[in-house]
Coordinates of C-alpha atoms and ligand atoms in Angstrom, one line a residue:
Chain N
M84 CA -15.2 -8.2 20.7
K85 CA -18.2 -7.2 18.2
T86 CA -15.6 -5.0 16.2
I87 CA -13.4 -8.3 16.1
K88 CA -16.4 -10.2 14.7
Q89 CA -17.3 -7.5 12.2
L90 CA -13.6 -6.9 10.9
S91 CA -13.1 -10.6 10.1
V92 CA -16.5 -10.9 8.5
L93 CA -15.3 -7.6 6.2
T94 CA -11.6 -9.1 5.7
S95 CA -13.1 -12.6 4.7
R96 CA -15.7 -11.0 2.2
V97 CA -12.9 -9.2 0.1
I98 CA -10.6 -12.3 0.6
K99 CA -13.3 -14.6 -0.7
Q100 CA -14.2 -12.5 -3.5
N101 CA -10.2 -12.4 -4.6
L102 CA -10.1 -16.3 -4.5
T103 CA -13.2 -17.1 -6.5
D104 CA -12.8 -14.6 -9.0
T105 CA -11.2 -15.6 -12.4
D106 CA -9.6 -12.6 -13.2
T107 CA -7.8 -12.3 -10.2
I108 CA -6.6 -15.8 -9.7
I109 CA -5.4 -15.6 -13.4
T110 CA -3.4 -12.3 -12.9
T111 CA -2.2 -12.7 -9.7
F112 CA -1.5 -16.4 -10.0
I113 CA -0.9 -17.8 -12.9
M114 CA 0.7 -14.6 -14.9
P115 CA 3.3 -14.6 -12.2
I116 CA 4.2 -18.1 -12.2
A117 CA 4.5 -18.0 -15.8
M118 CA 6.7 -15.5 -16.1
L119 CA 8.9 -17.5 -13.5
L120 CA 8.6 -20.6 -15.6
F121 CA 9.8 -18.6 -18.4
F122 CA 12.3 -16.4 -16.9
V123 CA 13.8 -19.4 -15.1
Y124 CA 13.9 -21.9 -17.7
I125 CA 14.1 -19.7 -21.1
I126 CA 16.0 -16.4 -20.1
G127 CA 17.9 -17.4 -16.7
G128 CA 20.7 -19.6 -18.0
N129 CA 21.7 -16.9 -20.3
I130 CA 22.1 -14.3 -17.1
A131 CA 25.3 -14.1 -15.5
I132 CA 25.0 -13.6 -12.1
N133 CA 28.4 -11.8 -10.0
G134 CA 30.5 -12.9 -13.3
K135 CA 29.5 -16.0 -12.9
T136 CA 28.0 -18.0 -16.0
G137 CA 24.1 -18.5 -15.5
S138 CA 22.2 -21.5 -15.0
S139 CA 18.6 -21.9 -14.2
G140 CA 19.2 -22.9 -10.8
S141 CA 21.2 -19.9 -9.6
Y142 CA 19.0 -18.0 -11.6
L143 CA 15.9 -19.2 -9.4
A144 CA 17.7 -18.3 -6.3
Y145 CA 18.8 -15.0 -7.9
S146 CA 15.0 -14.0 -8.9
L147 CA 12.8 -15.2 -6.4
P148 CA 12.7 -12.3 -4.3
G149 CA 11.4 -10.6 -7.5
F150 CA 8.8 -12.8 -8.4
I151 CA 7.7 -12.8 -4.5
L152 CA 7.1 -9.2 -4.9
M153 CA 5.6 -9.1 -8.6
A154 CA 2.9 -11.5 -7.6
M155 CA 2.4 -9.3 -4.4
A156 CA 1.9 -6.3 -6.8
M157 CA -0.4 -8.0 -8.7
G158 CA -2.1 -8.9 -5.9
S159 CA -2.4 -5.4 -5.0
A160 CA -4.0 -4.3 -8.2
F161 CA -7.3 -6.4 -7.2
A162 CA -7.4 -4.9 -3.7
A163 CA -7.2 -1.9 -5.0
L164 CA -10.0 -2.8 -7.8
R165 CA -12.3 -4.2 -5.2
I166 CA -12.1 -1.0 -2.6
N167 CA -12.7 1.1 -5.9
N168 CA -15.3 -0.8 -6.5
D169 CA -16.9 -0.4 -3.4
K170 CA -16.6 3.3 -3.2
N171 CA -17.9 3.8 -6.2
K172 CA -20.8 1.4 -6.8
G173 CA -22.3 2.2 -3.3
F174 CA -21.5 -0.7 -1.0
M175 CA -19.0 1.5 1.0
T176 CA -21.8 3.8 1.8
R177 CA -23.9 1.0 3.6
L178 CA -20.9 -0.2 5.1
L179 CA -20.5 3.5 6.6
S180 CA -24.2 3.8 7.6
L181 CA -23.9 0.5 9.7
P182 CA -22.8 0.6 13.4
I183 CA -19.1 -0.5 12.6
K184 CA -16.3 1.4 13.6
R185 CA -14.9 3.8 11.1
W186 CA -11.3 2.8 11.6
A187 CA -12.2 -0.9 11.3
I188 CA -13.9 -0.5 8.0
L189 CA -10.6 0.9 6.5
T190 CA -8.5 -1.6 8.7
S191 CA -10.5 -4.4 6.8
Y192 CA -9.5 -3.3 3.3
I193 CA -6.0 -3.2 4.4
L194 CA -5.9 -6.7 6.3
A195 CA -7.7 -8.4 3.1
S196 CA -5.4 -6.6 1.1
V197 CA -2.2 -7.7 2.8
I198 CA -3.6 -11.5 3.6
F199 CA -4.1 -11.8 0.0
M200 CA -0.5 -10.9 -0.9
L201 CA 0.7 -13.0 1.6
I202 CA -1.1 -15.8 -0.1
S203 CA -0.1 -15.3 -3.4
A204 CA 3.8 -14.6 -1.9
V205 CA 3.3 -18.1 -0.2
V206 CA 2.4 -20.2 -3.5
I207 CA 5.4 -18.3 -5.1
F208 CA 7.7 -19.6 -2.5
L209 CA 6.2 -23.0 -2.5
L210 CA 6.3 -23.0 -6.3
T211 CA 10.1 -22.4 -6.3
M212 CA 10.5 -25.0 -3.8
L213 CA 8.9 -27.3 -5.9
L214 CA 11.2 -26.5 -8.5
G215 CA 14.2 -27.4 -6.6
Y216 CA 15.1 -23.8 -4.7
R217 CA 15.9 -24.3 -0.7
P218 CA 16.5 -21.3 1.4
T219 CA 20.2 -21.3 2.8
T220 CA 19.6 -19.6 6.0
T221 CA 18.9 -19.0 9.7
G222 CA 15.6 -19.5 11.4
A223 CA 15.9 -15.8 12.5
N224 CA 17.0 -14.4 9.1
F225 CA 13.6 -16.5 8.0
G226 CA 11.5 -14.8 10.6
L227 CA 13.0 -11.5 9.7
F228 CA 12.3 -12.5 5.6
I229 CA 8.8 -12.9 6.6
L230 CA 8.6 -9.4 8.6
V231 CA 9.8 -7.8 5.7
I232 CA 7.2 -9.6 3.1
V233 CA 4.7 -8.4 5.6
L234 CA 5.7 -4.9 5.7
F235 CA 6.0 -4.8 2.1
A236 CA 2.5 -5.9 1.7
L237 CA 1.6 -2.8 3.9
M238 CA 3.4 -0.6 2.4
I239 CA 2.2 -1.4 -1.2
T240 CA -1.5 -1.6 -0.2
L241 CA -1.0 1.8 1.5
I242 CA 0.6 3.2 -1.4
S243 CA -2.3 2.1 -3.7
L244 CA -5.2 3.2 -1.3
P245 CA -5.2 6.9 -1.7
V246 CA -6.0 6.4 -5.2
S247 CA -8.3 3.3 -5.5
L248 CA -10.6 5.5 -2.8
T249 CA -10.2 8.6 -5.1
A250 CA -10.3 7.2 -9.0
K251 CA -13.8 7.4 -10.7
N252 CA -13.3 4.6 -12.3
Y253 CA -11.5 1.4 -11.9
N254 CA -9.1 1.2 -14.9
S255 CA -7.7 4.0 -13.1
S256 CA -7.7 2.7 -9.8
N257 CA -4.9 -0.1 -10.0
S258 CA -2.5 2.3 -11.9
I259 CA -0.6 2.3 -8.8
S260 CA -0.1 -1.4 -9.2
Y261 CA 1.4 -1.8 -12.3
L262 CA 3.8 1.5 -11.5
L263 CA 5.1 -0.8 -9.0
I264 CA 5.2 -3.7 -11.2
F265 CA 7.3 -1.4 -13.5
M266 CA 9.6 -0.4 -10.6
L267 CA 10.2 -4.2 -10.2
F268 CA 12.1 -4.0 -13.7
L269 CA 14.0 -0.9 -13.1
S270 CA 15.7 -2.5 -10.2
S271 CA 17.9 -5.3 -9.4
A272 CA 15.3 -8.0 -9.0
F273 CA 15.4 -9.9 -12.5
V274 CA 18.6 -8.9 -13.9
P275 CA 21.7 -7.5 -12.1
I276 CA 22.2 -3.5 -12.2
A277 CA 25.9 -3.4 -13.4
G278 CA 24.4 -4.4 -17.2
M279 CA 22.1 -1.4 -17.3
A280 CA 22.4 2.0 -18.8
D281 CA 24.5 4.4 -17.0
Q282 CA 21.5 6.9 -17.1
I283 CA 19.4 3.9 -15.5
R284 CA 21.9 2.5 -13.1
G285 CA 22.0 5.4 -10.7
F286 CA 18.1 5.6 -10.5
A287 CA 17.4 1.7 -9.8
T288 CA 20.5 1.6 -7.6
Y289 CA 18.1 3.7 -5.2
Q290 CA 14.5 3.3 -5.8
P291 CA 13.0 1.4 -3.2
M292 CA 12.7 -2.3 -5.3
T293 CA 16.5 -2.7 -5.2
P294 CA 17.2 -2.2 -1.8
I295 CA 14.3 -4.2 -0.8
T296 CA 15.1 -7.2 -2.9
E297 CA 18.6 -7.1 -2.1
T298 CA 17.3 -7.5 1.6
I299 CA 15.1 -10.3 1.0
K300 CA 18.0 -12.1 -1.3
A301 CA 20.4 -11.9 1.6
L302 CA 18.2 -12.7 4.3
L303 CA 17.2 -15.9 2.4
N304 CA 20.9 -17.1 1.4
G305 CA 22.1 -16.1 4.8
S306 CA 24.4 -13.0 3.9
F307 CA 21.9 -10.9 5.4
S308 CA 23.9 -8.0 7.7
F309 CA 22.5 -4.9 9.5
N310 CA 25.7 -3.0 9.1
N311 CA 24.5 -2.8 5.0
L312 CA 23.8 -0.1 2.7
N313 CA 20.9 -2.0 1.3
T314 CA 19.4 -2.8 4.5
T315 CA 19.7 0.7 5.7
L316 CA 17.8 1.8 2.4
A317 CA 15.2 -1.0 2.6
I318 CA 14.3 -0.1 6.6
V319 CA 14.0 3.7 5.5
W320 CA 12.0 3.2 2.2
I321 CA 9.8 1.0 4.0
V322 CA 9.0 2.8 6.9
G323 CA 8.9 6.0 5.5
L324 CA 6.5 5.1 2.7
I325 CA 4.4 3.2 5.3
I326 CA 4.2 6.6 7.6
I327 CA 3.8 8.9 4.5
F328 CA 1.2 7.0 2.6
G329 CA -0.7 5.9 6.0
I330 CA -1.2 9.5 6.1
L331 CA -2.3 10.6 2.7
S332 CA -4.8 7.3 2.9
L333 CA -5.9 7.9 6.2
R334 CA -6.7 11.5 5.2
R335 CA -8.5 10.5 2.0
Y336 CA -10.8 7.8 3.7
K337 CA -12.0 10.7 6.1
Q338 CA -12.8 12.9 3.4
I339 CA -15.2 10.3 2.1
F340 CA -17.7 11.0 5.1
V341 CA -17.0 14.5 5.9
N342 CA -17.0 16.0 3.0
N343 CA -19.2 14.1 1.1
Chain C
M8 CA -38.1 13.7 23.1
D9 CA -38.3 13.9 19.5
A10 CA -36.7 11.5 17.1
I11 CA -34.9 14.0 15.1
V12 CA -34.5 17.7 15.5
T13 CA -32.1 19.6 13.4
K14 CA -30.9 23.2 14.3
N15 CA -29.7 25.2 11.5
I16 CA -27.9 23.1 9.4
T17 CA -26.2 24.4 6.3
K18 CA -23.9 22.7 4.2
S19 CA -21.8 24.0 0.6
Y20 CA -20.2 22.0 -1.8
G21 CA -17.4 24.3 -3.2
K22 CA -19.5 27.7 -3.7
H23 CA -22.9 26.2 -3.5
Q24 CA -24.6 26.5 -0.5
V25 CA -27.1 23.5 -0.9
L26 CA -28.2 23.9 2.7
K27 CA -28.9 27.4 4.5
G28 CA -30.4 26.7 7.9
I29 CA -32.8 23.6 7.9
N30 CA -34.8 23.1 11.3
L31 CA -37.0 20.5 11.6
N32 CA -38.9 18.7 14.7
I33 CA -39.6 14.9 13.9
K34 CA -41.9 13.2 16.1
R35 CA -41.4 9.6 17.2
G36 CA -43.5 7.1 15.4
E37 CA -44.6 9.3 12.3
I38 CA -43.8 9.5 8.7
F39 CA -42.1 12.3 8.0
T40 CA -41.6 13.3 3.9
L41 CA -39.3 15.6 2.6
L42 CA -40.2 16.8 -0.8
G43 CA -37.9 19.4 -2.8
E44 CA -37.1 19.7 -6.4
N45 CA -34.0 17.6 -7.9
G46 CA -31.1 19.2 -6.1
A47 CA -33.0 20.7 -3.5
G48 CA -30.5 19.2 -0.8
K49 CA -33.1 16.2 0.5
S50 CA -30.3 13.5 -0.3
T51 CA -27.7 15.8 1.7
L52 CA -29.7 16.4 4.4
I53 CA -30.4 12.6 5.0
S54 CA -26.5 12.0 4.6
I55 CA -25.8 14.6 7.3
L56 CA -28.6 13.0 9.4
T57 CA -27.0 9.6 8.9
T58 CA -23.5 10.7 9.8
L59 CA -22.7 10.0 6.1
S60 CA -21.5 13.6 6.0
R61 CA -20.9 16.5 8.1
P62 CA -22.8 20.0 8.4
D63 CA -20.6 23.1 8.0
S64 CA -22.9 24.3 10.9
G65 CA -25.5 23.7 12.8
N66 CA -26.2 20.4 14.7
A67 CA -29.1 17.4 14.6
F68 CA -30.0 15.4 17.2
V69 CA -31.3 11.6 16.6
L70 CA -32.7 10.3 19.7
G71 CA -31.3 13.3 21.6
K72 CA -27.7 12.1 20.5
S73 CA -25.9 14.9 18.4
I74 CA -24.6 13.9 14.9
K75 CA -21.4 15.5 15.7
S76 CA -20.2 13.9 19.1
A77 CA -22.2 10.8 18.7
A78 CA -22.1 9.3 15.4
D79 CA -21.3 5.9 16.4
N80 CA -24.1 5.6 18.8
I81 CA -26.7 7.0 16.2
R82 CA -25.7 4.4 13.4
E83 CA -26.7 1.8 16.3
N84 CA -30.5 3.0 16.3
I85 CA -30.9 3.9 12.7
S86 CA -31.2 2.1 9.3
V87 CA -30.2 4.3 6.1
N88 CA -31.7 3.4 2.5
S89 CA -29.9 5.6 0.2
Q90 CA -30.9 6.9 -3.2
F91 CA -28.9 4.8 -5.2
V92 CA -28.2 1.1 -4.3
T93 CA -25.5 0.4 -1.9
L94 CA -25.4 -3.8 -2.7
D95 CA -22.0 -6.2 -3.5
N96 CA -22.5 -6.6 -7.1
E97 CA -20.1 -9.8 -6.9
F98 CA -22.7 -11.2 -4.3
T99 CA -26.1 -12.8 -4.5
G100 CA -29.0 -11.5 -2.8
Y101 CA -28.4 -13.9 0.1
Q102 CA -25.1 -12.7 0.5
N103 CA -25.6 -9.5 0.8
M104 CA -28.3 -9.6 3.4
K105 CA -26.0 -12.5 5.2
L106 CA -23.2 -10.2 5.0
V107 CA -24.9 -7.3 6.6
A108 CA -26.8 -9.7 9.2
Q109 CA -23.4 -10.9 10.5
L110 CA -22.1 -7.3 10.7
L111 CA -25.3 -6.4 12.8
D112 CA -24.8 -9.4 15.1
I113 CA -28.2 -10.7 14.3
K114 CA -29.0 -13.9 16.4
D115 CA -30.7 -15.9 13.7
V116 CA -29.4 -14.8 10.7
D117 CA -31.5 -17.0 8.2
K118 CA -34.9 -17.0 9.8
R119 CA -34.3 -12.8 9.8
I120 CA -33.3 -13.1 5.7
K121 CA -36.5 -15.3 5.4
E122 CA -38.7 -13.0 6.9
V123 CA -37.4 -9.6 5.1
S124 CA -37.5 -11.3 1.9
Q125 CA -41.3 -12.6 1.9
R126 CA -42.4 -9.1 3.0
L127 CA -40.4 -7.6 -0.1
N128 CA -41.3 -10.4 -2.5
L129 CA -37.6 -11.3 -2.8
S130 CA -37.4 -15.2 -2.9
S131 CA -38.0 -15.5 -6.5
F132 CA -34.3 -14.0 -7.2
I133 CA -32.5 -13.6 -3.9
N134 CA -30.1 -16.3 -4.9
R135 CA -29.1 -14.7 -8.1
K136 CA -26.0 -12.1 -8.4
I137 CA -27.0 -9.1 -8.2
Q138 CA -25.3 -8.4 -11.6
T139 CA -28.3 -9.7 -13.3
Y140 CA -31.1 -7.8 -11.2
S141 CA -32.9 -5.4 -12.7
G142 CA -33.0 -1.6 -11.3
G143 CA -36.6 -2.6 -9.3
M144 CA -35.0 -5.8 -7.9
K145 CA -32.0 -4.1 -6.6
R146 CA -33.9 -1.3 -5.4
R147 CA -36.0 -3.9 -3.4
L148 CA -33.4 -5.8 -2.2
D149 CA -31.3 -2.8 -1.0
I150 CA -34.7 -1.8 1.0
G151 CA -34.9 -5.2 2.6
V152 CA -30.9 -5.2 3.5
S153 CA -31.9 -2.0 5.3
I154 CA -34.9 -2.9 7.5
L155 CA -32.6 -6.3 8.3
G156 CA -31.6 -4.2 11.6
N157 CA -35.1 -3.5 12.9
T158 CA -34.2 -0.1 13.8
N159 CA -36.0 2.4 15.4
I160 CA -35.4 5.2 12.8
L161 CA -35.5 4.5 9.1
F162 CA -34.6 6.7 6.1
L163 CA -35.5 5.9 3.1
D164 CA -34.5 8.3 0.3
E165 CA -36.8 7.7 -2.8
P166 CA -37.7 4.0 -1.8
T167 CA -39.9 3.6 -4.5
T168 CA -38.2 5.3 -7.7
G169 CA -37.8 2.5 -10.6
V170 CA -40.1 0.0 -8.7
D171 CA -43.2 -1.3 -10.7
P172 CA -46.6 -0.4 -9.1
K173 CA -47.7 -4.1 -7.7
N174 CA -44.5 -3.8 -5.7
R175 CA -45.0 0.4 -4.5
L176 CA -47.8 -0.9 -3.0
E177 CA -46.0 -3.3 -1.3
I178 CA -43.7 -0.6 -0.1
W179 CA -46.4 1.5 0.9
K180 CA -47.4 -1.3 3.1
L181 CA -44.2 -2.0 4.4
I182 CA -43.6 1.8 5.5
R183 CA -47.2 2.0 7.3
E184 CA -46.5 -1.8 9.0
L185 CA -43.4 0.2 10.4
R186 CA -44.8 3.1 11.6
N187 CA -47.3 0.8 12.9
E188 CA -44.8 -0.8 14.8
G189 CA -43.4 2.3 16.3
K190 CA -40.6 3.1 14.1
T191 CA -40.1 6.6 12.8
V192 CA -39.5 6.8 9.1
F193 CA -37.7 9.6 7.4
L194 CA -38.8 9.6 3.5
T195 CA -38.1 11.4 0.3
T196 CA -39.7 10.8 -2.8
Q197 CA -40.6 12.1 -6.2
Y198 CA -44.5 11.3 -6.1
L199 CA -46.8 13.9 -4.4
D200 CA -49.3 11.0 -4.2
E201 CA -47.1 9.0 -2.1
A202 CA -46.3 11.8 0.2
D203 CA -50.1 12.4 0.5
K204 CA -50.9 8.5 1.0
L205 CA -48.2 8.0 3.8
S206 CA -47.3 11.1 5.4
D207 CA -48.1 12.2 8.8
M208 CA -45.9 15.2 8.5
I209 CA -44.7 16.8 5.2
A210 CA -41.9 19.6 4.5
F211 CA -41.1 21.1 1.6
I212 CA -37.3 22.5 0.9
R213 CA -36.6 24.8 -1.1
N214 CA -33.5 27.3 -1.9
G215 CA -31.7 25.5 1.1
K216 CA -34.5 26.3 3.5
I217 CA -38.1 24.5 4.8
S218 CA -40.3 26.6 2.9
L219 CA -43.8 25.0 3.9
Q220 CA -44.6 22.2 6.3
G221 CA -47.4 20.6 7.7
T222 CA -49.7 17.4 7.7
P223 CA -51.0 16.4 3.9
E224 CA -54.7 17.9 5.1
Q225 CA -52.8 21.4 6.6
L226 CA -51.3 21.8 3.5
K227 CA -54.1 21.1 1.1
S228 CA -56.2 23.3 3.0
Q229 CA -53.4 26.2 3.2
T230 CA -53.9 27.3 -0.6
N231 CA -57.1 29.3 -1.8
N232 CA -60.1 27.2 -2.6
L233 CA -61.6 27.3 -5.9
H234 CA -64.9 26.3 -6.8
R235 CA -65.7 25.3 -11.1
I236 CA -68.6 27.0 -12.4
T237 CA -70.5 25.6 -15.7
V238 CA -72.9 27.7 -17.6
S239 CA -74.6 26.8 -20.5
T240 CA -72.9 26.7 -23.8
K241 CA -74.7 29.5 -25.4
D242 CA -74.0 32.1 -22.4
L243 CA -70.2 31.5 -22.3
D244 CA -69.1 34.2 -24.7
L245 CA -71.4 36.2 -22.5
A246 CA -70.4 34.9 -19.1
E247 CA -66.6 35.8 -19.7
K248 CA -67.4 39.4 -21.0
V249 CA -69.7 40.0 -17.7
L250 CA -67.2 38.7 -15.3
S251 CA -64.3 40.8 -17.4
E252 CA -66.4 43.9 -17.1
N253 CA -66.6 43.6 -13.6
K254 CA -62.9 42.7 -12.9
I255 CA -63.6 39.6 -11.5
E256 CA -60.6 37.4 -11.3
F257 CA -61.1 33.9 -13.3
K258 CA -59.2 31.3 -15.2
K259 CA -61.4 29.6 -17.7
V260 CA -60.5 25.9 -18.0
S261 CA -62.6 24.4 -21.0
D262 CA -66.2 25.2 -20.5
T263 CA -65.9 26.2 -16.6
F264 CA -64.8 29.1 -15.0
E265 CA -62.3 28.8 -12.0
I266 CA -63.0 31.4 -9.0
Q267 CA -62.0 31.6 -5.8
D268 CA -64.1 31.2 -3.0
S269 CA -63.8 34.7 -1.6
I270 CA -65.5 36.2 -4.5
L271 CA -67.6 33.7 -5.7
Q272 CA -70.8 35.1 -4.4
T273 CA -69.8 38.4 -6.4
A274 CA -69.1 36.4 -9.6
L275 CA -72.7 34.4 -9.2
K276 CA -74.9 37.6 -8.5
Q277 CA -73.3 39.0 -11.5
L278 CA -73.8 36.2 -13.8
I279 CA -77.3 35.6 -12.4
N280 CA -78.0 39.5 -13.3
A281 CA -76.8 39.0 -16.9
N282 CA -79.2 35.9 -17.2
I283 CA -76.7 33.5 -17.3
V284 CA -77.8 29.9 -17.1
I285 CA -75.7 28.2 -14.1
L286 CA -75.2 24.5 -14.7
E287 CA -73.2 23.7 -12.0
I288 CA -71.2 24.7 -9.0
N289 CA -68.1 22.3 -7.9
P290 CA -65.5 22.5 -5.6
V291 CA -61.9 22.1 -6.9
K292 CA -60.2 19.6 -5.1
Q293 CA -56.6 20.6 -4.5
S294 CA -54.0 18.1 -4.5
L295 CA -50.7 18.2 -3.2
E296 CA -49.2 19.1 -6.5
D297 CA -51.2 22.3 -6.6
V298 CA -49.7 23.2 -3.2
F299 CA -46.1 22.4 -4.4
L300 CA -46.4 24.5 -7.7
N301 CA -48.0 27.2 -5.6
A302 CA -45.0 27.1 -2.9
T303 CA -42.7 27.4 -6.0
K304 CA -44.5 29.7 -7.9
G305 CA -45.2 32.4 -4.9
E306 CA -41.2 31.8 -4.0
Q307 CA -40.1 32.3 -7.6
Q308 CA -42.5 35.5 -7.4
N309 CA -40.7 36.7 -4.3
E310 CA -37.3 36.3 -5.8
N311 CA -38.0 38.4 -9.2
N312 CA -39.2 41.3 -7.1
Ligands
ATP496 N1 -20.6 15.0 -3.3 C1 -21.0 16.4 -3.7 N2 -20.1 17.2 -4.3 C2 -20.6 18.5 -4.6 N3 -22.1 18.8 -4.9 C3 -22.8 18.1 -5.0 C4 -22.2 16.8 -3.8 N4 -23.5 15.8 -3.2 C5 -24.7 17.0 -4.1 N5 -23.8 18.1 -4.6 C6 -25.1 18.9 -5.0 O1 -25.7 19.4 -4.0 C7 -27.1 19.6 -4.5 C8 -28.2 18.7 -3.7 O2 -27.9 17.7 -3.9 P1 -29.0 16.4 -3.4 O3 -28.6 15.2 -4.0 O4 -28.8 16.5 -2.1 O5 -30.5 16.7 -4.1 P2 -32.0 15.9 -3.7 O6 -32.6 16.9 -3.3 O7 -31.4 14.3 -3.3 O8 -32.1 15.8 -5.7 P3 -32.9 14.5 -6.4 O9 -34.3 14.7 -6.1 O10 -32.5 14.9 -7.7 O11 -32.0 13.3 -5.2 C9 -26.9 19.7 -6.2 O12 -27.2 20.8 -6.5 C10 -26.2 18.9 -5.8 O13 -25.4 18.9 -7.3
MG497 MG1 -31.7 13.0 -4.0

């Protein structure tokens, strides 16, 4: 009971700081929204999808998962930055010296990061609804969509955690998040892979971002099936990366109060 | 049961063995001060005793609980004020205190924050963001956060470094009050006068071991006692010659001669025999500084041999 209360105090601290910091708001909300509007209304009409001439409406439906993931990846940069700050500026030492279960401290950072990313996902999703987008899918698929988004948030939180717990300087603490955003541009998130150069296409097809965005698209437009290469790849990537980076994060976290 | 017992604690960073077997017994309700040069391992020992780090070998018991197997339990009974401040820079002083008070499940949070901020004179800046604080303000707030919990054992790693003289006195007062309330205080400091004035027990750490330990009085009386002899100015050169010829060890300090008590009588006899006018004989007060310097000097000589 006490641990639950501590967990919620610590988690809401980070979320509150994220939501009241101008830099954070601009980067995680304003930037992705501006890019979404730019892509959808300026470029979108020129991008042919599945052989059909493009329009802003069709591009919005196509790129929606990409923009949700992008906003989440931007959010992960700030979660990473705050963890790194706590570690380097001493506050984590305070937390580790208090009567709080050690797992609860790490969990609070992970929870805060996941919740913050979900907030940015919801904001982007609501914006696209405002712009006229409507998902065309079943309730069950929409439920699965939410599950994938939550797992994706957990995945990128864990991927960036070892670096943010280690980096000596906050400029490098969020490098992983920018790498994730770059990976999104090398995937089918914003433009179809078919038109990419041969050398990139192979990488783009199998790297995690493509199967994950494709799975989300399918979940939202009703074409989802478990019997599909992208679905399988998405599951393998998400589960695999969560396990691998979960272990790495845990190991790095323990070093902080064992070897120091 | 002692408050803190350490048994042969060792700790290395890479090839550098910082602690080479630390054995201490710290009684309940005393102010215990650990002294040592920069890099001697004071903070390292504190981080081990406060479960922020683990020893390579050996063990320690805080109120009888092992730091290895009962770390969670130990953290219930201790507070730590680290050498470097541990504040959340994005928050105000008040928010920092409130956060920790909530984590500690303190009942009347605002009342407790008010008490602590009065004790440490924090009221004038407690509502400002930490980013705008001076070094001394951060330090005092950090101490405030550390005493919120009202725990039985407090670790204070250089609590007065960077604090102005007036507030240093306030912190001394606070430390004494905490002891009078029955709490055990584990202190480190760079200031020997602070150690002398506050401590019930002092230990020197050097080369990874406790090289000297005792009450301030014991330590000061341990070193050789000296007397200072003042002779009339005209006899100064003669006196020096007489002492040298009779192989009496002395140290000339401006117009006086410092001589160890054990050979004081011999020295005086020789001076009187030579008809030298002795104006004054004064005992030299030993400060903790002398003890500290003597201790380090002695060990360096041993190392060189
Ligand atoms: N995390 C670490 N990694 C590597 N070396 C370390 C680490 N922490 C401390 N040391 C080394 O251990 C030694 C003891 O450091 P410690 O901070 O305990 O000294 P100290 O007695 O507190 O010194 P000061 O009076 O300067 O605070 C130093 O040589 C220091 O360089
Ligand atoms: Mg230190």
